[in-house]
Coordinates of C-alpha atoms and ligand atoms in Angstrom, one line a residue:
M1 CA 34.9 4.9 -15.6
S2 CA 31.0 4.7 -14.8
E3 CA 29.7 2.2 -12.2
K4 CA 27.7 -0.7 -13.6
R5 CA 24.2 -0.1 -13.3
I6 CA 22.1 -3.0 -11.9
T7 CA 18.7 -3.8 -13.8
I8 CA 16.0 -5.6 -11.8
L9 CA 12.8 -7.0 -12.9
G10 CA 10.0 -6.8 -10.3
I11 CA 7.2 -9.0 -10.2
E12 CA 3.9 -8.4 -8.1
S13 CA 1.2 -10.7 -7.8
S14 CA 0.0 -10.4 -4.1
C15 CA -3.8 -9.5 -4.4
D16 CA -5.6 -8.4 -7.5
D17 CA -3.2 -6.4 -9.4
T18 CA -0.6 -7.9 -11.6
S19 CA 2.4 -5.7 -12.1
A20 CA 5.9 -5.7 -13.9
A21 CA 8.3 -3.2 -13.6
V22 CA 12.3 -2.8 -14.6
I23 CA 14.7 -0.4 -12.4
Q24 CA 17.9 0.5 -13.0
N25 CA 19.8 1.4 -10.0
E26 CA 17.1 3.4 -8.2
L27 CA 15.6 4.8 -11.8
I28 CA 12.4 3.6 -12.9
L29 CA 12.3 2.5 -16.8
S30 CA 8.9 1.1 -16.7
N31 CA 6.0 -0.1 -14.3
V32 CA 3.0 -1.8 -16.1
V33 CA 0.1 -2.6 -13.7
A34 CA -2.9 -4.7 -14.9
N35 CA -6.0 -4.7 -12.6
Q36 CA -8.4 -7.0 -12.2
K37 CA -12.0 -5.9 -13.1
V38 CA -13.5 -9.2 -12.6
H39 CA -13.7 -8.7 -8.7
E40 CA -16.3 -5.6 -9.0
E41 CA -19.5 -7.2 -9.2
F42 CA -18.5 -9.3 -5.7
G43 CA -17.8 -6.1 -3.7
G44 CA -14.6 -7.6 -2.7
V45 CA -11.4 -9.8 -4.4
V46 CA -12.4 -13.2 -5.0
P47 CA -9.2 -15.2 -4.5
E48 CA -9.7 -17.8 -6.9
L49 CA -10.2 -15.3 -9.7
A50 CA -7.4 -13.4 -8.9
S51 CA -5.1 -16.3 -9.3
R52 CA -6.6 -17.3 -12.8
A53 CA -6.4 -13.7 -13.7
H54 CA -2.8 -13.1 -12.7
Q55 CA -2.2 -16.6 -14.7
Q56 CA -3.7 -15.2 -17.6
N57 CA -1.8 -11.2 -17.3
I58 CA 1.5 -12.3 -16.1
I59 CA 2.9 -12.9 -19.4
P60 CA 1.6 -9.9 -21.4
V61 CA 2.3 -7.7 -18.4
V62 CA 6.1 -8.6 -18.2
D63 CA 6.6 -8.5 -21.7
L64 CA 5.3 -5.0 -21.8
A65 CA 7.6 -4.1 -18.9
I66 CA 10.4 -5.0 -20.7
K67 CA 9.3 -3.4 -24.1
R68 CA 8.7 -0.1 -22.4
A69 CA 12.1 -0.2 -20.4
G70 CA 13.6 -0.3 -23.9
I71 CA 16.3 -3.3 -22.8
D72 CA 16.5 -6.9 -23.4
R73 CA 15.8 -9.6 -21.1
T74 CA 19.8 -10.6 -21.3
D75 CA 20.0 -7.1 -19.8
I76 CA 18.5 -7.8 -16.6
D77 CA 20.7 -9.0 -13.6
A78 CA 18.3 -10.5 -11.4
V79 CA 14.4 -11.3 -10.7
A80 CA 12.7 -9.7 -7.5
F81 CA 9.3 -11.2 -7.1
T82 CA 6.6 -10.7 -3.7
R83 CA 6.9 -13.7 -1.3
G84 CA 4.3 -12.4 0.9
P85 CA 1.8 -11.5 2.8
G86 CA -0.9 -11.7 0.0
L87 CA -3.4 -14.0 -1.1
L88 CA -1.4 -17.6 -1.4
G89 CA -3.1 -18.4 -5.1
S90 CA -2.2 -15.1 -6.3
L91 CA 1.4 -14.8 -4.9
L92 CA 2.1 -18.7 -6.3
V93 CA 1.7 -17.0 -9.9
G94 CA 4.4 -14.2 -9.6
T95 CA 6.6 -17.2 -7.5
S96 CA 6.4 -19.8 -10.0
F97 CA 6.9 -17.1 -13.0
A98 CA 10.1 -15.4 -11.3
K99 CA 11.6 -18.6 -11.0
G100 CA 11.1 -19.9 -14.1
F101 CA 12.8 -16.6 -15.1
S102 CA 15.7 -16.7 -13.0
L103 CA 16.3 -20.2 -14.2
S104 CA 16.0 -19.7 -18.0
L105 CA 18.5 -16.7 -17.9
D106 CA 20.5 -18.0 -15.2
I107 CA 20.2 -14.8 -13.1
P108 CA 19.2 -14.5 -9.3
L109 CA 15.9 -14.8 -7.7
I110 CA 15.2 -12.4 -5.1
E111 CA 12.4 -12.6 -2.6
V112 CA 10.7 -9.3 -1.3
N113 CA 8.3 -8.9 1.5
H114 CA 5.4 -6.7 -0.1
L115 CA 5.3 -4.4 3.2
Q116 CA 9.1 -3.6 2.9
G117 CA 7.9 -2.8 -0.9
H118 CA 5.6 -0.4 0.0
V119 CA 8.1 1.7 2.4
L120 CA 10.9 1.4 -0.5
A121 CA 8.9 3.0 -3.1
L122 CA 9.7 5.9 -1.5
F123 CA 13.4 5.5 -3.0
I124 CA 12.1 5.4 -6.4
R125 CA 14.0 8.0 -8.8
E126 CA 12.4 9.0 -11.9
N127 CA 14.1 11.0 -14.8
G128 CA 13.6 14.7 -14.9
I129 CA 12.1 14.7 -11.6
E130 CA 13.7 16.1 -8.4
Y131 CA 14.6 13.3 -6.1
N132 CA 13.8 13.6 -2.9
P133 CA 13.7 10.3 -0.6
P134 CA 13.8 10.2 3.2
K135 CA 16.4 10.4 5.2
F136 CA 17.5 7.5 7.9
P137 CA 15.8 7.2 10.4
F138 CA 12.2 7.9 9.6
L139 CA 8.6 6.8 10.4
C140 CA 6.5 5.4 7.9
L141 CA 2.6 5.3 8.2
L142 CA 1.9 2.2 6.0
V143 CA -1.9 2.0 5.3
S144 CA -3.4 -0.3 3.0
G145 CA -6.6 -2.3 2.4
G146 CA -4.7 -5.0 4.4
N147 CA -2.3 -3.0 6.6
S148 CA -2.4 -0.5 9.0
Q149 CA 1.1 0.1 10.7
I150 CA 3.6 2.4 11.9
I151 CA 7.2 1.4 10.9
L152 CA 10.3 2.9 12.1
V153 CA 13.0 2.5 9.2
R154 CA 16.6 2.7 10.0
D155 CA 17.9 1.7 6.7
Y156 CA 16.9 0.2 3.6
L157 CA 16.8 -3.4 5.1
N158 CA 16.1 -2.4 8.4
M159 CA 12.5 -1.7 9.6
E160 CA 11.0 -2.2 12.9
V161 CA 7.0 -2.0 13.2
I162 CA 6.1 -0.3 16.3
G163 CA 2.5 0.0 16.0
Q164 CA -0.3 -2.0 14.1
T165 CA -3.8 -3.0 13.7
I166 CA -5.0 -5.4 16.2
D167 CA -7.9 -6.1 13.8
D168 CA -8.9 -4.6 10.5
A169 CA -6.8 -2.3 8.4
A170 CA -7.7 1.5 7.7
G171 CA -8.6 0.5 4.1
E172 CA -10.8 -2.3 5.2
A173 CA -12.5 0.2 7.3
F174 CA -13.0 2.6 4.3
D175 CA -14.1 -0.5 2.3
K176 CA -16.7 -2.1 4.8
C177 CA -18.4 1.1 5.5
A178 CA -18.7 2.1 1.8
K179 CA -20.3 -1.4 1.2
V180 CA -23.0 -0.6 3.7
M181 CA -23.7 2.7 2.0
G182 CA -24.1 1.1 -1.3
L183 CA -20.8 2.5 -2.8
P184 CA -18.8 0.3 -5.4
Y185 CA -15.8 -1.7 -4.4
P186 CA -13.2 -0.5 -3.5
G187 CA -15.0 2.1 -1.5
G188 CA -11.9 4.2 -0.1
P189 CA -11.8 6.5 -3.4
H190 CA -15.8 7.0 -3.4
V191 CA -15.3 7.9 0.2
D192 CA -13.0 10.7 -0.4
R193 CA -14.5 12.0 -3.4
L194 CA -18.3 12.3 -1.6
A195 CA -16.5 13.5 1.7
K196 CA -15.3 16.6 0.1
E197 CA -18.8 18.1 0.3
G198 CA -19.8 17.0 3.3
D199 CA -19.6 18.1 6.9
P200 CA -16.8 15.9 8.8
N201 CA -18.4 17.5 12.1
R202 CA -22.1 16.0 11.5
F203 CA -21.9 12.5 13.0
E204 CA -19.6 11.2 16.1
F205 CA -18.6 7.8 15.7
S206 CA -16.7 5.8 18.3
R207 CA -13.1 5.8 18.8
P208 CA -10.7 3.0 19.8
K209 CA -9.0 3.1 23.5
I210 CA -5.9 0.8 22.4
P211 CA -2.7 1.0 24.6
G212 CA 0.6 2.3 22.9
L213 CA 1.1 2.6 19.3
D214 CA -1.6 0.1 18.1
Y215 CA -4.6 0.5 15.9
S216 CA -8.1 -1.0 15.9
F217 CA -10.7 -0.4 13.3
S218 CA -13.0 -2.9 14.1
G219 CA -15.3 -1.0 16.6
L220 CA -15.5 2.0 14.2
K221 CA -16.8 -0.5 11.6
T222 CA -19.4 -2.1 13.8
N223 CA -20.6 1.4 15.0
F224 CA -21.1 2.8 11.8
L225 CA -22.9 -0.1 10.7
Y226 CA -25.3 0.0 13.8
F227 CA -25.9 4.0 13.5
L228 CA -26.7 3.2 10.0
R229 CA -29.5 0.2 10.7
D230 CA -30.7 2.4 13.8
Q231 CA -31.3 5.5 11.3
I232 CA -32.5 3.7 8.4
K233 CA -35.2 2.2 10.8
E234 CA -36.6 5.8 11.1
N235 CA -36.0 7.0 7.5
E236 CA -35.6 4.7 4.9
N237 CA -33.7 7.3 2.7
F238 CA -31.3 8.3 5.4
V239 CA -28.0 7.0 3.7
E240 CA -28.8 8.9 0.4
E241 CA -30.0 12.1 2.3
N242 CA -26.6 12.3 4.0
K243 CA -24.4 10.5 2.1
A244 CA -21.6 13.4 1.9
D245 CA -21.8 13.9 5.8
L246 CA -21.6 10.4 6.6
C247 CA -18.3 10.1 4.3
A248 CA -17.0 13.3 5.6
S249 CA -17.6 12.1 9.4
L250 CA -16.4 8.7 8.7
Q251 CA -13.4 10.0 7.1
H252 CA -12.4 12.4 9.5
T253 CA -12.9 9.8 12.3
I254 CA -10.4 7.3 10.3
I255 CA -7.7 10.0 9.9
E256 CA -8.1 11.2 13.4
I257 CA -7.5 7.6 14.6
L258 CA -4.5 7.2 12.2
L259 CA -2.8 10.6 12.9
S260 CA -2.9 10.4 17.2
K261 CA -0.9 7.8 16.9
L262 CA 1.5 8.7 14.5
K263 CA 2.0 12.2 16.5
R264 CA 2.6 9.8 19.2
A265 CA 4.9 8.0 17.6
A266 CA 7.0 11.0 16.5
K267 CA 7.0 12.4 20.2
E268 CA 8.3 9.2 21.4
T269 CA 11.1 8.6 19.1
G270 CA 11.9 12.4 18.5
I271 CA 11.7 11.4 14.8
K272 CA 10.7 14.3 12.4
E273 CA 11.0 12.4 9.0
I274 CA 7.7 11.2 8.3
T275 CA 6.4 9.3 5.2
I276 CA 3.6 7.6 4.3
A277 CA 2.8 4.6 2.0
G278 CA 0.3 1.9 0.9
G279 CA -3.2 2.5 -1.1
V280 CA -5.0 4.5 1.7
S281 CA -2.2 7.2 1.4
A282 CA -4.1 8.6 -1.7
N283 CA -6.7 9.9 0.4
S284 CA -6.9 13.6 0.2
G285 CA -8.2 14.4 3.5
L286 CA -5.4 12.1 4.9
R287 CA -2.7 14.0 2.8
N288 CA -4.1 17.5 4.0
A289 CA -4.4 16.4 7.8
L290 CA -0.6 15.2 7.4
K291 CA 0.3 18.7 5.8
N292 CA -1.0 20.6 8.6
N293 CA 0.9 18.4 11.2
A294 CA 3.8 18.8 9.3
A295 CA 3.8 22.5 9.7
K296 CA 2.5 22.6 13.4
Y297 CA 5.1 20.0 14.8
G298 CA 8.1 20.8 11.9
W299 CA 8.0 17.4 10.4
N300 CA 10.0 17.0 6.9
L301 CA 6.8 15.2 5.4
I302 CA 7.5 13.1 2.4
I303 CA 4.5 11.8 0.2
P304 CA 5.2 9.3 -2.6
K305 CA 3.8 9.9 -6.0
F306 CA 0.2 8.1 -6.2
E307 CA 1.1 5.1 -8.8
Y308 CA 3.9 4.0 -6.1
T309 CA 1.5 3.9 -3.1
M310 CA -0.9 1.5 -4.8
D311 CA 0.3 -2.1 -5.3
N312 CA 3.1 -2.0 -8.1
A313 CA 6.1 -4.0 -9.2
A314 CA 8.4 -0.9 -9.1
M315 CA 8.3 -1.1 -5.5
I316 CA 9.5 -4.8 -5.7
A317 CA 12.1 -3.9 -8.0
I318 CA 13.8 -1.4 -6.0
S319 CA 13.4 -3.5 -2.8
G320 CA 15.4 -6.1 -5.1
Y321 CA 17.8 -3.9 -6.1
Y322 CA 18.8 -3.0 -2.0
K323 CA 19.1 -6.8 -1.8
Y324 CA 21.0 -7.3 -4.7
L325 CA 23.8 -4.9 -3.8
K326 CA 24.0 -7.0 -0.1
Q327 CA 23.7 -10.5 -2.6
E328 CA 20.4 -11.5 -0.4
F329 CA 19.5 -14.2 -3.0
T330 CA 16.4 -16.7 -2.6
A331 CA 16.8 -20.4 -3.3
Q332 CA 14.6 -22.1 -5.9
D333 CA 13.0 -24.2 -3.5
T334 CA 11.2 -21.0 -1.4
V335 CA 7.6 -21.1 -1.1
P336 CA 5.3 -18.0 -0.9
F337 CA 3.8 -17.2 2.5
A338 CA 0.3 -15.4 3.1
R339 CA 0.9 -13.9 6.4
T340 CA 4.1 -12.7 7.8
Q341 CA 5.7 -9.5 9.7
L342 CA 8.2 -7.1 8.3
Ligands
LIG401 O1 -2.1 -1.0 -1.1 P1 -3.4 -1.2 -1.8 O2 -3.3 -1.0 -3.5 O3 -3.4 -2.4 -2.0 C1 -3.6 -3.2 -0.4 O4 -2.4 -3.8 -0.3 O5 -4.6 -3.5 0.2 O6 -4.9 -0.3 -1.2 C2 -5.8 -0.6 -1.6 C3 -6.7 0.2 -0.3 C4 -8.0 -0.1 -0.6 O7 -8.8 0.0 1.0 C5 -8.8 1.4 -0.9 O8 -10.2 1.5 -0.6 C6 -7.9 2.2 -0.6 O9 -6.3 1.6 -0.4 N1 -7.9 3.5 -0.8 C7 -8.4 4.6 -0.7 C8 -8.2 5.5 -1.6 N2 -7.5 4.9 -2.6 C9 -7.4 3.9 -2.5 N3 -8.9 4.8 0.7 C10 -9.5 6.0 1.1 N4 -9.1 7.4 0.2 C11 -8.8 6.9 -1.1 N5 -8.5 8.2 -1.8

């Protein structure tokens, strides 16, 4: 007799993407993401506009996710939602929707920590694609617009942050430095593209001296800003004339900072199962550097599919599935939180 399959609807609305996904056990049935273009002209996410856009998007996005999954909403066993961290107004939209959905169908409500979701995205299974999830224990370098952490993952729901940024995140360093070069928001992908044509050793930027496994990116950001300001005084076309080299050197520095602590974490814990998660893990230079280090140090490196590294609801749905198995349900009076640890 076949085991009953658990169907989970996941909702993600922590920042500027409204997303809904359906998962059956670990198998993904649908993952719909609506990006919000409204922030582009402001060079960053405007929280009030983000919550309004979530409000408009949430019903059509959930509707489409259920249709694409080829199921009926009465097939859903539980609804999982991002409780935090994120923008409070944005989180409130997903949280309130999930509460209403759970009440109307009389199914359990499951809160998910957004950061845990990024890590558990590594366990998403796709039809027709070889399934290669990491084995416990493993290390995950979680790098996004809001976080830079090294996480020791002992089990699906047992994770410990062993290193993290004390100020800016790696994605913020990419985006803020890109902004001073006049690149569109978010700047990370533009820096990545331009870096391919530049010399990574042309300019030297400062590296933090932070003890242990923690990160810091604010010094690099200030150093980059002052360097450009001084160069522009001499030559007003400095950025235009050197954009590719600036991007390549900046990216090279960020990658070296990230990898120095990851290598240290691998050495100190003796763990060779290494994974990466979060939006910055799309960076091609970072992926190449990780592959080189994996070959050098004998790591088993697992890099998730691009669409599951960015903010998405599939990662929330799969986290909900593991919590469902442990019957870890959430009360209706639960409120979202803007800041939290794993
Ligand atoms: O995980 P994510 O979608 O959202 C947050 O939780 O923040 O990550 C977004 C971040 C942005 O900072 C963006 O610039 C960065 O990921 N990013 C990249 C690349 N693609 C996205 N950074 C560097 N290179 C990329 N190719």
